[in-house]
Amino acid sequence: MIKPACNPGSRVRYRANIKLSKEQDQELNSSLSSISEDTALHGALTASRNDVRVVELFAGAGGMGVGFLMASDKTKGFRIINSAEINPIFLKSLETNYKYFYDSINRVEDSIPSDFIPIDLTKKNDCQLVHEAVKKADGVDIVIGGTPCQGFSQSNRTNWNAKNTYNQLVEYFIECSLELAPKAILLENVQGILWTPRSNKSKNKHKLTVVDYIAKKFTDAGYVLFPTVLDAAWYGVPQHRNRFFLLALHKDLGYTVDHFGEWGAFPLPTHGAMGKHNYVTVKEAIADLPVVENGEGRVIQEYDEPTLGQLSSNPFLQQMRQMAIPGTIEGHIVSKQANYVIDRYRHIPAGGNWQNIRHMMTNYSDIENTHSNIYKRLKWDEPSITIGNYRKSMIIHPEQNRGLSLREASRLQSLPDWFTFCGNTDNSKTLGIMHKQQQLANTVSFLLTLKIAQYILKL
């Protein structure tokens, strides 16, 4: 296991479920009261220039990159010089969102890539495109990204093996990152990366994990490592979403483990038991959205803008509406579910799940192995459960008998209302809802990324 250089406790803490995580938070709360997150920072990352050059690998629809772009201020900020993504539909979403940001609130000149073409990081010729972009920009300061998580996910436990194709993509992230020689590297993934073996060949009981392998590679290359597991709800996201992060800072920046103390090189929580604010609830996140029916297909709808009073009492909603087109809501679309599914929804109370309708689950062959998030109805007064592919899990609206809309799920990921998902490569306004849902499931929670990026800008 990685030596947890700056992580609370004696190891990287796995967060099993919401109940156990709350107990961990109470324990951690007392240890955070005396910690200041800024005292050790000396601005080494921006000492020579104010525009921090970023390369993002496995960029997806741009959720992580948008967090970095939005972290910029009037004096310094991030400039994304290349976004490597192989899926042309995901890349179209990324391009659409980046250009919208650039046209609306550009703070740093040339802050988005000049080209948006699919890049396959498993191919040398495609990797060369990343290197050329870095050379043109006179170097890179930080590499960010997260490889596809299917091979490490709890919902796909049979994939926890070294032969899984998705797991092998980590190798390309490591190789490309180290070749670019940035000052810092930020890797994001699900918690399963902590225990998935890097190789199945070892006969030892304690096999080398993927994280062990990453740690050795980065350490040998001169980086100081800060691994942790963060819950997005700690940073104002209306969703409990635990993700593994590894921040690697090159020793030339002058930072050591001792500069950061117990919490490590990450921002302190702002919400929940360890923060100054209450968790953002599902009600604060989506209660303002129009009532819609099962199968709603209108991509653009009229929207009653919140009053100034409503926005002042709901900072989250204020963030979601910033830069959005007034009077409209986009992507408030819902997958069409069969009548028998909607009938099941009617029998599930707020906070309930499939166990409330066990007698109706006649098409499930192995009911006892059903995940607790299946047929889960959300509660207004607390954060959401983790939003993966919410259509497959059949996550239910707190009051209406239907599945979540794409915009509701996007809000629960803390993605602002101007952030969109493309359904195909030709027209971002076509339905293509399944493509959009998968992109959302893969996206890093925006507000969490924003907080991390703001913190990194101080390093």
Coordinates of C-alpha atoms in Angstrom, one line a residue:
M1 CA 0.0 0.0 0.0
I2 CA 1.1 3.6 -0.6
K3 CA 2.6 5.2 2.4
P4 CA -0.1 7.8 3.0
A5 CA 2.2 10.8 3.1
C6 CA -0.4 13.3 4.2
N7 CA -3.6 11.4 4.7
P8 CA -5.6 11.4 7.9
G9 CA -4.9 8.4 10.1
S10 CA -2.3 5.7 9.4
R11 CA -3.5 4.7 5.9
V12 CA -5.7 5.9 3.0
R13 CA -9.2 5.4 4.4
Y14 CA -11.7 3.4 2.3
R15 CA -15.2 4.8 2.8
A16 CA -17.5 1.8 2.6
N17 CA -21.0 3.4 2.8
I18 CA -22.7 6.5 3.9
K19 CA -23.4 5.3 7.5
L20 CA -19.8 4.2 8.2
S21 CA -18.5 7.3 6.4
K22 CA -20.4 9.5 8.8
E23 CA -18.8 7.7 11.8
Q24 CA -15.3 8.3 10.2
D25 CA -16.2 12.0 9.7
Q26 CA -17.0 12.4 13.3
E27 CA -13.6 11.0 14.2
L28 CA -11.7 13.1 11.7
N29 CA -13.6 16.3 12.8
S30 CA -11.7 16.7 16.0
S31 CA -8.3 16.4 14.3
L32 CA -9.0 19.1 11.7
S33 CA -9.8 21.9 14.1
S34 CA -6.2 23.0 14.5
I35 CA -5.1 22.6 10.9
S36 CA -4.7 25.5 8.5
E37 CA -4.4 24.6 4.9
D38 CA -2.5 27.7 3.6
T39 CA 0.4 28.1 6.1
A40 CA 2.8 25.8 4.2
L41 CA 2.1 27.1 0.7
H42 CA 4.7 29.3 -1.0
G43 CA 3.5 29.8 -4.5
A44 CA 6.2 27.7 -6.3
L45 CA 3.8 26.6 -9.1
T46 CA 3.2 30.1 -10.3
A47 CA 6.5 31.7 -9.3
S48 CA 7.8 32.1 -12.9
R49 CA 4.4 32.7 -14.7
N50 CA 0.8 33.3 -13.8
D51 CA -0.8 31.0 -16.4
V52 CA -0.5 27.4 -15.2
R53 CA -0.3 25.1 -18.3
V54 CA -2.5 22.0 -18.1
V55 CA -2.7 18.8 -20.1
E56 CA -5.6 16.6 -19.4
L57 CA -5.6 12.9 -20.2
F58 CA -8.8 10.8 -20.6
A59 CA -10.6 14.1 -20.5
G60 CA -14.2 12.8 -21.0
A61 CA -16.8 15.5 -21.4
G62 CA -14.7 18.1 -19.6
G63 CA -16.0 18.1 -16.1
M64 CA -12.6 18.0 -14.5
G65 CA -11.1 20.6 -16.9
V66 CA -14.0 23.0 -16.4
G67 CA -13.3 23.0 -12.7
F68 CA -9.7 24.1 -13.4
L69 CA -10.8 26.7 -15.9
M70 CA -13.3 28.2 -13.4
A71 CA -10.7 28.3 -10.7
S72 CA -8.8 31.0 -12.5
D73 CA -9.0 34.6 -11.1
K74 CA -8.0 38.0 -12.5
T75 CA -4.3 37.6 -11.6
K76 CA -3.5 34.0 -12.4
G77 CA -5.2 30.8 -13.6
F78 CA -5.1 27.6 -15.6
R79 CA -4.6 27.3 -19.3
I80 CA -5.5 23.9 -20.8
I81 CA -3.1 23.4 -23.7
N82 CA -4.3 19.9 -24.7
S83 CA -7.3 17.6 -23.9
A84 CA -6.7 13.9 -24.8
E85 CA -10.0 12.0 -25.3
I86 CA -10.6 9.2 -27.7
N87 CA -14.4 9.2 -27.8
P88 CA -15.6 11.7 -30.5
I89 CA -19.0 12.2 -28.7
F90 CA -17.4 12.9 -25.4
L91 CA -14.9 15.2 -27.2
K92 CA -17.7 17.2 -28.8
S93 CA -19.2 17.8 -25.3
L94 CA -15.9 18.9 -24.1
E95 CA -15.4 21.3 -27.0
T96 CA -18.9 22.7 -26.6
N97 CA -18.4 23.4 -22.9
Y98 CA -14.9 24.8 -23.2
K99 CA -16.0 27.2 -26.0
Y100 CA -19.0 28.3 -24.0
F101 CA -16.8 29.1 -21.1
Y102 CA -14.2 30.9 -23.2
D103 CA -16.9 33.1 -24.8
S104 CA -18.6 33.8 -21.5
I105 CA -16.0 34.3 -18.9
N106 CA -12.5 34.1 -20.3
R107 CA -9.9 35.1 -17.7
V108 CA -6.7 33.7 -19.2
E109 CA -5.7 34.3 -22.9
D110 CA -5.7 31.0 -24.9
S111 CA -7.1 29.1 -21.9
I112 CA -8.6 26.3 -24.0
P113 CA -7.0 24.0 -26.6
S114 CA -6.9 25.2 -30.2
D115 CA -7.8 21.8 -31.6
F116 CA -10.3 19.2 -30.5
I117 CA -9.5 15.9 -32.2
P118 CA -9.8 12.4 -30.9
I119 CA -6.5 11.2 -29.2
D120 CA -5.9 7.5 -28.5
L121 CA -3.2 7.4 -25.7
T122 CA -2.4 3.8 -26.5
K123 CA -1.0 4.9 -29.9
K124 CA 2.4 6.5 -30.2
N125 CA 1.4 8.8 -33.1
D126 CA -1.5 10.2 -31.0
C127 CA 0.7 10.7 -28.0
Q128 CA 3.0 12.7 -30.2
L129 CA 0.2 15.2 -30.7
V130 CA 0.1 15.8 -27.0
H131 CA 3.9 16.3 -27.0
E132 CA 3.7 18.8 -29.9
A133 CA 1.1 20.8 -28.0
V134 CA 3.3 20.9 -24.9
K135 CA 6.3 22.0 -27.0
K136 CA 4.3 24.7 -28.6
A137 CA 3.2 26.0 -25.2
D138 CA 6.8 25.9 -23.9
G139 CA 6.2 23.2 -21.4
V140 CA 3.4 21.9 -19.1
D141 CA 2.9 22.5 -15.4
I142 CA 0.3 20.0 -14.4
V143 CA -1.2 16.8 -15.9
I144 CA -4.7 15.9 -14.7
G145 CA -7.1 13.2 -15.5
G146 CA -8.7 9.9 -14.5
T147 CA -8.6 6.7 -16.6
P148 CA -12.0 4.9 -17.1
C149 CA -13.0 3.4 -13.8
Q150 CA -15.0 0.3 -15.0
G151 CA -12.2 -2.0 -14.1
F152 CA -12.0 -0.8 -10.5
S153 CA -15.7 -0.1 -9.8
Q154 CA -17.6 -1.8 -6.9
S155 CA -20.5 -2.4 -9.3
N156 CA -18.2 -4.5 -11.5
R157 CA -16.3 -6.6 -8.9
T158 CA -15.6 -9.4 -11.4
N159 CA -13.3 -6.9 -13.2
W160 CA -10.9 -6.4 -10.3
N161 CA -8.1 -8.1 -12.1
A162 CA -4.9 -7.0 -13.9
K163 CA -6.1 -8.4 -17.3
N164 CA -9.0 -6.0 -17.5
T165 CA -8.4 -3.6 -20.5
Y166 CA -9.6 -0.6 -18.6
N167 CA -7.2 -1.3 -15.8
Q168 CA -4.3 -1.3 -18.2
L169 CA -5.1 2.2 -19.3
V170 CA -3.5 3.4 -16.1
E171 CA -0.2 2.4 -17.6
Y172 CA -0.7 4.9 -20.4
F173 CA -1.6 7.6 -18.0
I174 CA 1.6 7.0 -16.0
E175 CA 3.8 6.8 -19.1
C176 CA 2.4 9.9 -20.8
S177 CA 2.5 11.9 -17.6
L178 CA 6.1 11.1 -16.8
E179 CA 7.2 11.7 -20.4
L180 CA 5.8 15.2 -20.2
A181 CA 7.7 15.9 -16.9
P182 CA 5.2 18.3 -15.3
K183 CA 5.6 20.0 -12.0
A184 CA 2.5 18.2 -10.7
I185 CA 0.2 15.3 -11.5
L186 CA -3.4 14.9 -10.4
L187 CA -5.0 11.4 -10.8
E188 CA -8.6 10.6 -10.0
N189 CA -10.4 7.3 -9.9
V190 CA -12.8 5.1 -7.8
Q191 CA -11.6 3.6 -4.6
G192 CA -11.2 0.1 -6.1
I193 CA -7.9 1.3 -7.5
L194 CA -6.6 0.9 -3.9
W195 CA -6.9 -2.9 -3.9
T196 CA -7.0 -4.0 -7.5
P197 CA -3.8 -6.1 -8.2
R198 CA -1.5 -4.7 -10.8
S199 CA -0.5 -8.3 -11.8
N200 CA -2.1 -11.7 -11.3
K201 CA 1.3 -13.5 -11.6
S202 CA 2.5 -12.9 -8.1
K203 CA 2.1 -15.9 -5.8
N204 CA 2.5 -13.8 -2.7
K205 CA -0.6 -13.2 -0.5
H206 CA 0.0 -9.4 -0.7
K207 CA 0.0 -8.6 -4.4
L208 CA 1.3 -5.4 -5.8
T209 CA -1.8 -3.1 -6.3
V210 CA -2.3 -0.6 -9.0
V211 CA -1.8 2.2 -6.6
D212 CA 1.4 0.6 -5.3
Y213 CA 2.7 0.5 -8.9
I214 CA 1.8 4.1 -9.6
A215 CA 3.4 5.2 -6.3
K216 CA 6.7 3.5 -7.2
K217 CA 6.8 5.0 -10.7
F218 CA 6.1 8.5 -9.5
T219 CA 8.4 8.3 -6.5
D220 CA 11.3 7.0 -8.7
A221 CA 10.7 10.0 -11.0
G222 CA 11.2 12.5 -8.2
Y223 CA 7.6 13.2 -7.1
V224 CA 6.3 13.5 -3.5
L225 CA 2.9 11.8 -3.2
F226 CA -0.3 12.7 -1.5
P227 CA -3.0 10.0 -1.8
T228 CA -6.5 10.4 -0.3
V229 CA -10.1 9.5 -0.6
L230 CA -12.5 12.5 -0.8
D231 CA -16.2 12.7 -0.5
A232 CA -17.6 15.3 -3.0
A233 CA -20.3 16.2 -0.4
W234 CA -17.5 17.7 1.8
Y235 CA -17.1 20.5 -0.8
G236 CA -20.7 21.5 -1.5
V237 CA -21.7 18.8 -4.0
P238 CA -25.2 17.6 -3.2
Q239 CA -24.1 13.9 -3.5
H240 CA -22.0 11.5 -1.4
R241 CA -19.4 10.4 -4.0
N242 CA -16.2 9.0 -2.7
R243 CA -13.2 9.1 -5.0
F244 CA -9.5 8.3 -4.8
F245 CA -7.2 11.2 -5.6
L246 CA -3.4 11.2 -5.9
L247 CA -1.6 14.5 -6.1
A248 CA 2.1 14.1 -7.1
L249 CA 4.3 17.2 -6.6
H250 CA 7.8 17.2 -8.1
K251 CA 10.5 17.7 -5.5
D252 CA 11.8 20.7 -7.4
L253 CA 8.7 22.6 -6.1
G254 CA 10.3 22.4 -2.7
Y255 CA 7.4 20.7 -0.9
T256 CA 7.8 17.7 1.4
V257 CA 5.3 15.7 3.5
D258 CA 6.0 17.8 6.5
H259 CA 4.7 21.0 4.8
F260 CA 1.1 19.8 4.9
G261 CA 0.5 17.7 8.1
E262 CA -2.4 15.3 8.6
W263 CA -4.8 16.4 5.9
G264 CA -2.2 16.5 3.1
A265 CA -2.1 18.6 0.0
F266 CA -5.8 19.0 -0.5
P267 CA -8.4 21.7 0.6
L268 CA -10.1 21.2 3.9
P269 CA -13.8 20.2 3.8
T270 CA -16.2 23.1 3.7
H271 CA -19.4 21.1 4.3
G272 CA -20.7 18.4 6.7
A273 CA -19.4 17.4 10.1
M274 CA -15.9 18.6 9.2
G275 CA -16.9 21.9 7.5
K276 CA -18.5 25.2 8.4
H277 CA -21.6 24.6 6.3
N278 CA -24.3 21.9 6.2
Y279 CA -24.3 19.5 3.4
V280 CA -26.1 20.7 0.3
T281 CA -29.4 18.7 0.0
V282 CA -31.3 17.3 -2.9
K283 CA -34.0 19.9 -2.4
E284 CA -31.5 22.8 -2.6
A285 CA -30.1 21.2 -5.8
I286 CA -33.2 20.4 -7.9
A287 CA -36.5 21.6 -6.3
D288 CA -36.6 24.6 -8.6
L289 CA -36.7 22.6 -11.8
P290 CA -40.0 22.2 -13.7
V291 CA -42.3 19.2 -13.1
V292 CA -41.9 16.7 -16.0
E293 CA -43.3 13.3 -16.8
N294 CA -41.8 9.9 -17.5
G295 CA -40.1 10.0 -20.9
E296 CA -39.9 13.8 -21.1
G297 CA -38.1 14.6 -24.3
R298 CA -38.0 18.5 -24.6
V299 CA -34.3 19.4 -24.6
I300 CA -35.0 23.1 -24.1
Q301 CA -37.8 24.2 -21.7
E302 CA -39.0 27.4 -20.1
Y303 CA -37.7 28.0 -16.6
D304 CA -38.8 30.4 -13.9
E305 CA -35.7 32.1 -12.8
P306 CA -35.1 32.2 -9.0
T307 CA -35.6 35.5 -7.2
L308 CA -32.7 37.4 -5.7
G309 CA -33.9 36.3 -2.3
Q310 CA -34.0 32.6 -3.3
L311 CA -30.5 32.8 -4.8
S312 CA -29.1 34.6 -1.7
S313 CA -30.5 31.8 0.6
N314 CA -29.3 29.0 -1.8
P315 CA -25.6 29.6 -2.8
F316 CA -25.6 26.3 -4.6
L317 CA -28.4 27.3 -6.9
Q318 CA -26.7 30.6 -7.5
Q319 CA -23.6 28.8 -8.7
M320 CA -25.7 26.5 -11.0
R321 CA -27.4 29.5 -12.7
Q322 CA -24.2 31.5 -13.2
M323 CA -23.6 32.0 -17.0
A324 CA -26.8 30.1 -17.9
I325 CA -29.2 31.5 -20.5
P326 CA -32.0 33.3 -18.5
G327 CA -35.5 31.8 -18.7
T328 CA -34.5 28.4 -20.1
I329 CA -33.4 25.1 -18.8
E330 CA -31.5 22.6 -21.0
G331 CA -31.4 18.8 -20.7
H332 CA -34.3 18.3 -18.3
I333 CA -35.0 15.1 -20.2
V334 CA -36.1 11.7 -18.8
S335 CA -35.7 8.1 -20.1
K336 CA -39.0 6.4 -20.8
Q337 CA -39.6 3.6 -18.4
A338 CA -42.1 0.8 -18.8
N339 CA -45.4 1.1 -17.0
Y340 CA -44.6 -1.8 -14.6
V341 CA -41.4 0.1 -13.5
I342 CA -43.4 3.3 -12.8
D343 CA -45.9 1.2 -10.8
R344 CA -43.0 0.0 -8.7
Y345 CA -41.8 3.6 -8.2
R346 CA -45.2 4.4 -6.6
H347 CA -44.7 1.9 -3.8
I348 CA -41.2 3.2 -2.7
P349 CA -41.1 5.9 0.0
A350 CA -38.4 8.6 0.2
G351 CA -35.1 6.9 1.2
G352 CA -36.5 3.5 0.3
N353 CA -35.2 1.0 -2.4
W354 CA -36.0 -2.3 -4.0
Q355 CA -36.5 -3.9 -0.6
N356 CA -39.7 -2.0 -0.3
I357 CA -41.0 -3.8 -3.4
R358 CA -39.4 -7.2 -3.0
H359 CA -42.7 -8.9 -3.8
M360 CA -42.8 -7.0 -7.1
M361 CA -39.3 -7.9 -8.2
T362 CA -40.3 -11.0 -10.1
N363 CA -37.9 -10.5 -13.0
Y364 CA -34.8 -10.6 -10.8
S365 CA -33.2 -14.0 -10.7
D366 CA -30.9 -13.4 -7.7
I367 CA -32.7 -10.8 -5.6
E368 CA -30.5 -11.1 -2.6
N369 CA -27.4 -9.8 -4.5
T370 CA -29.2 -6.6 -5.6
H371 CA -27.3 -3.4 -4.8
S372 CA -28.9 -1.1 -2.2
N373 CA -28.9 1.7 -4.7
I374 CA -31.3 -0.1 -7.1
Y375 CA -34.7 1.5 -7.2
K376 CA -33.5 4.1 -4.7
R377 CA -35.8 7.1 -4.1
L378 CA -33.9 10.1 -3.0
K379 CA -34.8 12.2 0.0
W380 CA -35.2 16.0 -0.1
D381 CA -33.4 16.8 3.1
E382 CA -30.0 15.1 2.5
P383 CA -27.4 14.7 -0.2
S384 CA -28.0 12.2 -3.0
I385 CA -26.5 8.8 -3.2
T386 CA -23.6 8.4 -5.7
I387 CA -24.8 9.2 -9.2
G388 CA -23.4 6.6 -11.6
N389 CA -25.5 5.6 -14.6
Y390 CA -28.7 6.6 -12.8
R391 CA -31.0 5.1 -15.5
K392 CA -29.6 1.6 -15.0
S393 CA -29.8 1.9 -11.2
M394 CA -33.3 3.4 -11.6
I395 CA -32.8 6.2 -9.1
I396 CA -36.1 7.9 -8.4
H397 CA -37.1 11.5 -7.9
P398 CA -38.0 12.4 -4.3
E399 CA -41.7 13.1 -5.1
Q400 CA -42.5 12.5 -8.7
N401 CA -42.9 8.9 -9.9
R402 CA -40.2 8.9 -12.5
G403 CA -36.5 8.5 -12.9
L404 CA -34.1 11.5 -12.7
S405 CA -33.8 13.8 -15.6
L406 CA -30.4 14.5 -17.1
R407 CA -30.4 18.0 -15.7
E408 CA -31.3 16.8 -12.2
A409 CA -28.5 14.3 -12.3
S410 CA -26.2 17.0 -13.6
R411 CA -27.1 19.3 -10.8
L412 CA -26.4 16.5 -8.3
Q413 CA -23.0 16.2 -9.9
S414 CA -22.8 20.0 -9.3
L415 CA -22.4 20.7 -13.0
P416 CA -23.7 24.2 -13.8
D417 CA -26.8 24.6 -16.0
W418 CA -24.8 25.8 -19.0
F419 CA -22.8 22.6 -19.0
T420 CA -24.2 20.3 -21.7
F421 CA -23.7 16.8 -23.0
C422 CA -23.8 16.0 -26.7
G423 CA -25.8 13.1 -28.1
N424 CA -23.7 12.8 -31.2
T425 CA -20.9 14.5 -33.1
D426 CA -23.1 16.6 -35.4
N427 CA -25.7 18.3 -33.2
S428 CA -25.4 18.9 -29.4
K429 CA -29.2 19.4 -29.1
T430 CA -30.3 16.0 -30.4
L431 CA -31.6 13.6 -27.7
G432 CA -29.1 10.7 -27.7
I433 CA -29.9 10.4 -24.0
M434 CA -28.0 7.2 -23.3
H435 CA -24.8 8.7 -24.6
K436 CA -25.4 11.7 -22.4
Q437 CA -26.1 9.6 -19.3
Q438 CA -22.9 7.6 -19.7
Q439 CA -20.9 10.8 -20.0
L440 CA -22.5 12.1 -16.8
A441 CA -21.7 8.9 -15.0
N442 CA -18.0 9.3 -15.9
T443 CA -17.7 13.0 -15.0
V444 CA -15.9 14.2 -11.9
S445 CA -18.0 16.4 -9.6
F446 CA -17.4 20.0 -10.7
L447 CA -17.4 21.7 -7.3
L448 CA -14.9 19.2 -5.9
T449 CA -12.6 19.7 -8.9
L450 CA -13.0 23.5 -8.5
K451 CA -12.0 23.4 -4.9
I452 CA -8.9 21.2 -5.6
A453 CA -7.9 23.5 -8.5
Q454 CA -8.2 26.6 -6.4
Y455 CA -6.0 25.0 -3.8
I456 CA -3.4 23.9 -6.4
L457 CA -3.2 27.4 -7.7
K458 CA -1.8 28.4 -4.3
L459 CA 1.0 25.8 -4.3

